[in-house]
């Protein structure tokens, strides 16, 4: 029998299945008697300390495998110590007489309800960290000392509904995990990131997985293709073992590129930027291997909380990021909220078509109080590094001029208050076709630009990128997309202004040669893609890339372009990865 899911961490494995039915404690709604408040509060403080100690142990253990990914658990410690959460839980216990476990569950659920609703997969999947922390606190509250995976006696393929980062982190010998199969999960979740770091193949979103697999059942897993074969015959087992050997060799070769500069085979330097959605230690750990922060998606700072972040909170987060990168650019994108991304702290009107509604820069114009707080924090932080400010959802020169005027007025306020700031570069996201078609005019108004390929494709093809029903219409290699990218790059090059790409295309091995051939010299991506992108670059020359781009531009459909590029890779015109 064959099952299909989504590959979240690459690799191939053959082995016996261990079905992990995790017990999650969901407390009943319960209230306590007068006089019990202090004992429940003390118990909460005690389990909090136990959870912090547990996370520190996991962090130390994980640091032996991958120090940068160990900081995921440092970030989870920060969640436990979050100021808002640690005001809300004691308040529920003391003022409303909630039982401690019910207060823990409900306060975290309030945060999670916001994170789960967003259609932005990167932010939605960060909810696993909050779920992990809550599960850990409730485990200690109920005096449960193990996750059930810490004592694996032999190598197995783990099959579960879902796993949290601490489930993997608590496993002593990770060599006993041959692969991970999940009904739920996400390809950019911290669980997937840890699996990648540990070299564990992972397949997520496997429909009805637990209905089909059994304990001790033999399975063959190809996570590159998201494929699972149950009860494989000897021929398949032999084939998969060969694939596993090839994968391990490839992985070792790719990892060797992480510390290299991003350079083509002909010596052209390509700027490697990092996409981040918070400034936690797990993300900033990649600063050692990247040239810049290509985009800091600041909306995550606002989401999952009952109050808006203050100027001081934002200032400290931006300051920490800038200090991590020193003189290297940190591109901070202003609040991109609205549409699919909601704020618990601010009620947004319901819109029939939110992706075309009051989102991002438009929302900031409608709420100048929120916009001003962020701009003040940004300008104040600018003295600690090389900060570039980027405006999302720009559709016209009017948008640019209005935002610049707002920034100028904010600078005047700070000067009056004697608060220092530096002059910063101001740029735009190119994600609305309207601004892409007048890129030559926009380049005269701003200092830089970044192509947000995800949204640009969505708006250009009129296909919601989160809607699987129209997935076939969302085409990265649509001929009009390549033509638009070419013209946009040319416009900014002519103006002597830098331009980058920060969507999924920037780390796609098939797209990279075309992007370089069209003139792109700055790519931004998630940390997990850095080594692989550097390896791709090292096997390319600009002449090869220009030839590929020219050939692709002559074709009529996305399928023709992808077939052309795949054929060129397979015939040795460009390296195959």
Short mmCIF file of N, CA and C in Angstrom, two decimals, residues 15 168 341 395 509 565:
data_model
loop_
_atom_site.label_atom_id
_atom_site.label_comp_id
_atom_site.label_asym_id
_atom_site.label_seq_id
_atom_site.Cartn_x
_atom_site.Cartn_y
_atom_site.Cartn_z
N UNK A 15 12.29 0.69 7.55
CA UNK A 15 12.32 0.16 8.91
C UNK A 15 10.93 -0.17 9.42
N UNK A 168 10.83 15.40 19.97
CA UNK A 168 12.07 14.95 19.32
C UNK A 168 13.27 15.28 20.18
N UNK A 341 -4.23 37.71 7.86
CA UNK A 341 -3.55 37.80 9.15
C UNK A 341 -4.32 38.72 10.08
N UNK A 395 1.18 49.97 -4.09
CA UNK A 395 0.54 49.86 -5.40
C UNK A 395 0.73 51.07 -6.28
N UNK A 509 15.89 25.71 -6.54
CA UNK A 509 17.04 25.38 -7.39
C UNK A 509 16.76 25.53 -8.88
N UNK A 565 13.90 23.77 -18.41
CA UNK A 565 14.91 23.90 -17.36
C UNK A 565 15.33 22.54 -16.82
#
